[in-house]
Short mmCIF file of C-alpha atoms in Angstrom, two decimals:
data_model
loop_
_atom_site.label_atom_id
_atom_site.label_comp_id
_atom_site.label_asym_id
_atom_site.label_seq_id
_atom_site.Cartn_x
_atom_site.Cartn_y
_atom_site.Cartn_z
CA GLU A 1 -14.07 -8.71 15.60
CA VAL A 2 -13.69 -5.10 14.50
CA GLN A 3 -16.44 -2.85 15.79
CA LEU A 4 -16.95 0.87 15.26
CA LEU A 5 -19.77 2.46 17.21
CA GLU A 6 -20.70 6.07 16.51
CA SER A 7 -22.72 8.19 18.89
CA GLY A 8 -23.61 11.80 19.56
CA GLY A 9 -25.71 12.64 16.53
CA GLY A 10 -28.94 14.57 16.79
CA LEU A 11 -30.86 17.67 15.85
CA VAL A 12 -28.99 20.96 16.03
CA GLN A 13 -29.83 24.47 14.89
CA PRO A 14 -27.92 26.20 12.12
CA GLY A 15 -24.77 27.75 13.53
CA GLY A 16 -24.71 25.28 16.39
CA SER A 17 -22.12 22.76 17.48
CA LEU A 18 -22.03 19.03 18.02
CA ARG A 19 -19.37 16.46 18.85
CA ILE A 20 -19.73 12.95 17.54
CA THR A 21 -17.75 10.01 18.81
CA CYS A 22 -16.64 6.65 17.46
CA ALA A 23 -15.70 3.89 19.90
CA ALA A 24 -13.42 1.32 18.29
CA SER A 25 -12.68 -2.24 19.34
CA GLY A 26 -11.30 -5.46 17.93
CA PHE A 27 -8.08 -4.01 16.51
CA THR A 28 -5.05 -1.99 17.63
CA PHE A 29 -6.65 1.43 17.20
CA SER A 30 -3.46 3.44 17.56
CA ASN A 31 -1.90 1.72 14.55
CA TYR A 32 -4.54 2.83 12.05
CA ALA A 33 -5.48 6.08 10.40
CA MET A 34 -9.19 6.79 10.67
CA SER A 35 -11.68 8.88 8.73
CA TRP A 36 -15.13 10.36 8.97
CA VAL A 37 -17.30 9.92 5.90
CA ARG A 38 -20.80 11.36 5.61
CA GLN A 39 -23.75 10.60 3.42
CA ALA A 40 -26.61 13.00 2.93
CA PRO A 41 -30.06 11.47 2.36
CA GLY A 42 -30.26 9.97 -1.12
CA LYS A 43 -26.69 10.98 -1.99
CA GLY A 44 -23.36 9.23 -2.31
CA PRO A 45 -20.67 9.15 0.36
CA GLU A 46 -18.54 12.25 0.97
CA TRP A 47 -15.21 12.03 2.75
CA VAL A 48 -15.05 14.61 5.55
CA SER A 49 -11.83 14.26 7.49
CA ALA A 50 -8.95 11.92 8.31
CA ILE A 51 -6.41 11.56 11.07
CA SER A 52 -3.22 9.54 10.89
CA ASP A 53 -2.35 6.77 13.33
CA SER A 54 -0.22 7.96 16.22
CA ARG A 55 1.39 10.86 14.38
CA GLY A 56 -1.81 12.87 14.55
CA SER A 57 -1.72 14.52 11.12
CA THR A 58 -5.16 15.74 10.10
CA TYR A 59 -6.85 16.35 6.77
CA TYR A 60 -10.16 17.95 5.86
CA ALA A 61 -12.53 18.36 2.95
CA ASP A 62 -12.78 21.97 1.81
CA SER A 63 -16.48 21.96 2.72
CA VAL A 64 -15.69 21.57 6.43
CA LYS A 65 -12.23 23.09 6.78
CA GLY A 66 -12.14 25.64 9.57
CA ARG A 67 -15.43 24.41 11.06
CA PHE A 68 -14.78 20.75 11.91
CA THR A 69 -11.96 19.26 13.98
CA ILE A 70 -11.01 15.60 14.01
CA SER A 71 -9.14 14.13 16.95
CA ARG A 72 -8.44 10.81 18.59
CA ASP A 73 -7.65 9.43 22.03
CA ASN A 74 -5.63 6.29 21.52
CA SER A 75 -5.78 5.48 25.24
CA LYS A 76 -9.57 5.27 24.94
CA ASN A 77 -9.73 3.79 21.42
CA THR A 78 -11.98 6.67 20.46
CA LEU A 79 -12.29 8.96 17.44
CA TYR A 80 -14.00 12.34 17.61
CA LEU A 81 -15.40 14.93 15.25
CA GLN A 82 -16.11 18.36 16.68
CA MET A 83 -18.49 20.20 14.37
CA ASN A 84 -18.96 23.95 14.74
CA GLY A 85 -20.85 26.44 12.62
CA LEU A 86 -23.19 23.74 11.37
CA ARG A 87 -25.17 24.36 8.21
CA ALA A 88 -28.21 22.69 6.69
CA GLU A 89 -25.95 21.09 4.09
CA ASP A 90 -24.09 19.25 6.86
CA THR A 91 -27.19 17.12 7.44
CA ALA A 92 -26.12 13.53 6.86
CA VAL A 93 -25.35 10.18 8.38
CA TYR A 94 -21.78 10.36 9.65
CA TYR A 95 -19.74 7.16 9.52
CA CYS A 96 -16.40 6.50 11.07
CA ALA A 97 -14.22 4.30 8.92
CA LYS A 98 -11.05 2.35 9.54
CA THR A 99 -8.27 2.36 6.95
CA GLY A 100 -7.26 -0.93 5.42
CA ARG A 101 -3.67 -1.20 6.57
CA SER A 102 -1.71 -0.07 9.59
CA PHE A 103 1.18 2.37 9.85
CA GLY A 104 0.64 4.43 6.78
CA ASP A 105 -1.67 6.30 4.48
CA TYR A 106 -3.71 3.38 3.21
CA HIS A 107 -6.96 5.25 2.82
CA TRP A 108 -9.32 2.59 1.72
CA PHE A 109 -11.95 1.75 4.29
CA ASP A 110 -12.40 -1.87 5.25
CA PHE A 111 -14.66 -1.37 8.25
CA TRP A 112 -17.39 1.19 8.78
CA GLY A 113 -19.60 1.96 11.73
CA GLN A 114 -23.39 1.96 11.52
CA GLY A 115 -23.44 5.74 11.34
CA THR A 116 -24.95 8.52 13.42
CA LEU A 117 -27.47 10.96 11.96
CA VAL A 118 -26.80 14.67 12.25
CA THR A 119 -29.69 16.93 11.32
CA VAL A 120 -29.16 20.67 11.06
CA SER A 121 -32.46 22.49 11.07
CA SER A 122 -34.30 25.25 12.84
CA GLU B 1 -9.74 18.11 -6.21
CA ILE B 2 -9.98 14.97 -8.29
CA VAL B 3 -13.45 14.38 -9.71
CA LEU B 4 -14.56 10.78 -10.23
CA THR B 5 -17.28 10.24 -12.84
CA GLN B 6 -19.09 6.92 -12.80
CA SER B 7 -21.03 5.51 -15.68
CA PRO B 8 -23.64 4.48 -16.36
CA ALA B 9 -25.73 6.00 -13.58
CA SER B 10 -27.84 2.87 -13.59
CA LEU B 11 -27.70 -0.56 -15.14
CA SER B 12 -30.61 -2.95 -15.55
CA LEU B 13 -29.51 -6.57 -15.77
CA SER B 14 -30.67 -10.06 -14.88
CA PRO B 15 -29.09 -12.59 -12.53
CA GLY B 16 -26.33 -14.46 -14.31
CA GLU B 17 -25.46 -11.55 -16.58
CA ARG B 18 -22.16 -9.67 -16.59
CA ALA B 19 -21.99 -6.14 -15.21
CA THR B 20 -19.36 -3.65 -16.31
CA LEU B 21 -19.10 -0.41 -14.34
CA SER B 22 -16.83 2.48 -15.20
CA CYS B 23 -15.09 5.12 -13.10
CA ARG B 24 -13.13 7.92 -14.75
CA ALA B 25 -10.86 10.30 -12.85
CA SER B 26 -10.29 13.93 -13.83
CA GLN B 27 -6.54 13.36 -13.45
CA SER B 28 -4.33 10.37 -12.84
CA VAL B 29 -4.84 8.52 -9.58
CA LYS B 30 -2.20 5.91 -10.50
CA ASN B 31 -3.75 2.64 -9.29
CA TYR B 32 -5.16 4.16 -6.08
CA LEU B 33 -8.78 3.44 -6.88
CA VAL B 34 -11.23 1.72 -4.54
CA TRP B 35 -14.66 0.18 -5.11
CA TYR B 36 -17.50 -0.21 -2.61
CA GLN B 37 -20.94 -1.77 -2.68
CA GLN B 38 -23.80 -0.23 -0.74
CA LYS B 39 -27.25 -1.62 -0.02
CA PRO B 40 -30.14 0.42 1.42
CA GLY B 41 -29.76 1.23 5.09
CA GLN B 42 -26.23 -0.14 5.24
CA ALA B 43 -22.76 1.33 5.30
CA PRO B 44 -20.63 0.88 2.19
CA ARG B 45 -18.80 -2.43 1.93
CA LEU B 46 -15.24 -2.58 0.62
CA LEU B 47 -14.90 -4.69 -2.54
CA ILE B 48 -11.65 -3.76 -4.28
CA TYR B 49 -8.68 -1.57 -3.39
CA ASP B 50 -5.73 -0.34 -5.41
CA SER B 51 -7.65 -0.95 -8.61
CA SER B 52 -7.60 -4.74 -8.64
CA THR B 53 -7.02 -6.26 -5.18
CA ARG B 54 -10.10 -7.94 -3.78
CA ALA B 55 -10.81 -7.28 -0.13
CA THR B 56 -11.04 -10.13 2.35
CA GLY B 57 -14.07 -12.31 1.76
CA ILE B 58 -15.07 -10.77 -1.56
CA PRO B 59 -16.11 -13.39 -4.14
CA ALA B 60 -13.99 -13.93 -7.22
CA ARG B 61 -16.85 -12.81 -9.50
CA PHE B 62 -15.88 -9.25 -8.56
CA SER B 63 -12.82 -7.94 -10.38
CA GLY B 64 -11.28 -4.54 -10.90
CA SER B 65 -8.94 -3.17 -13.50
CA GLY B 66 -7.44 0.05 -14.78
CA SER B 67 -4.83 2.64 -13.99
CA GLY B 68 -4.31 6.34 -14.46
CA THR B 69 -7.75 7.77 -15.20
CA ASP B 70 -9.90 4.86 -16.39
CA PHE B 71 -11.10 2.03 -14.19
CA THR B 72 -13.58 -0.80 -14.45
CA LEU B 73 -15.42 -2.96 -11.94
CA THR B 74 -16.70 -6.19 -13.45
CA ILE B 75 -19.15 -8.59 -11.88
CA SER B 76 -18.81 -11.71 -14.00
CA SER B 77 -22.18 -13.30 -13.22
CA LEU B 78 -24.66 -11.35 -11.14
CA GLU B 79 -26.06 -13.00 -8.05
CA PRO B 80 -29.33 -11.73 -6.52
CA GLU B 81 -27.39 -10.17 -3.63
CA ASP B 82 -25.28 -8.07 -6.03
CA PHE B 83 -28.09 -5.69 -6.90
CA ALA B 84 -26.97 -2.54 -5.12
CA VAL B 85 -25.23 0.79 -5.66
CA TYR B 86 -21.50 0.80 -6.39
CA TYR B 87 -19.15 3.67 -5.65
CA CYS B 88 -15.55 4.32 -6.57
CA GLN B 89 -13.16 6.36 -4.39
CA HIS B 90 -9.58 7.47 -4.97
CA ARG B 91 -6.82 7.67 -2.38
CA SER B 92 -4.25 9.37 -4.57
CA SER B 93 -4.21 12.77 -2.89
CA TRP B 94 -6.14 14.99 -0.52
CA PRO B 95 -9.04 15.42 -0.52
CA LEU B 96 -10.27 11.89 -0.98
CA THR B 97 -13.33 11.85 -3.23
CA PHE B 98 -16.06 9.41 -4.21
CA GLY B 99 -17.83 8.98 -7.50
CA GLY B 100 -21.55 9.55 -7.88
CA GLY B 101 -22.38 5.85 -7.98
CA THR B 102 -23.84 3.27 -10.35
CA ARG B 103 -27.06 1.54 -9.40
CA VAL B 104 -27.25 -2.07 -10.56
CA GLU B 105 -30.88 -3.10 -10.65
CA ILE B 106 -32.84 -6.09 -11.76
#
């Protein structure tokens, strides 16, 4: 059974940093590209960042480029999102999401975690 | 960035009725269009990918169509559990984007 378990969310002041983590199980993690998708309260989903399978290519939304860094540790089946320079508008539930097919850029998301809430406020 | 516009914003229907949801892209996304369903307090659930391919376990009453810039999600006969918000997403190019959603309510 595929499981994605996010952790590391919390309250952080504007300008602060936070690293959130997604522990994956139930599939061969290294074979799949992964993404972070966020959803602000009452809003629709917003794609944040993606990382390819073992090749490590990374992609970012313009709204987070230069502030957020996605990475993965395939030996630990874990996905990360390092968030620096946080702003109030980054407040959202952050989901990690697994792409639908291995070994390629198949960026539809067939499994999502339960999300971790990041609140940026003073 | 490709903008996805969903219409209508909300749809009031009864169980058993047909729902037709639209997603229009600001430029061609070929057939790389995805549909999700989301219920309150839950993560989105994959329904359809690449315009018309149902995801594993998705009932046949859900169908998708379209290519280029105009796409449709059809629910042939609404079940009580289908009342939710539906989002489209493209995977044609970076950045990936989502539409603003259509709420299907009773």
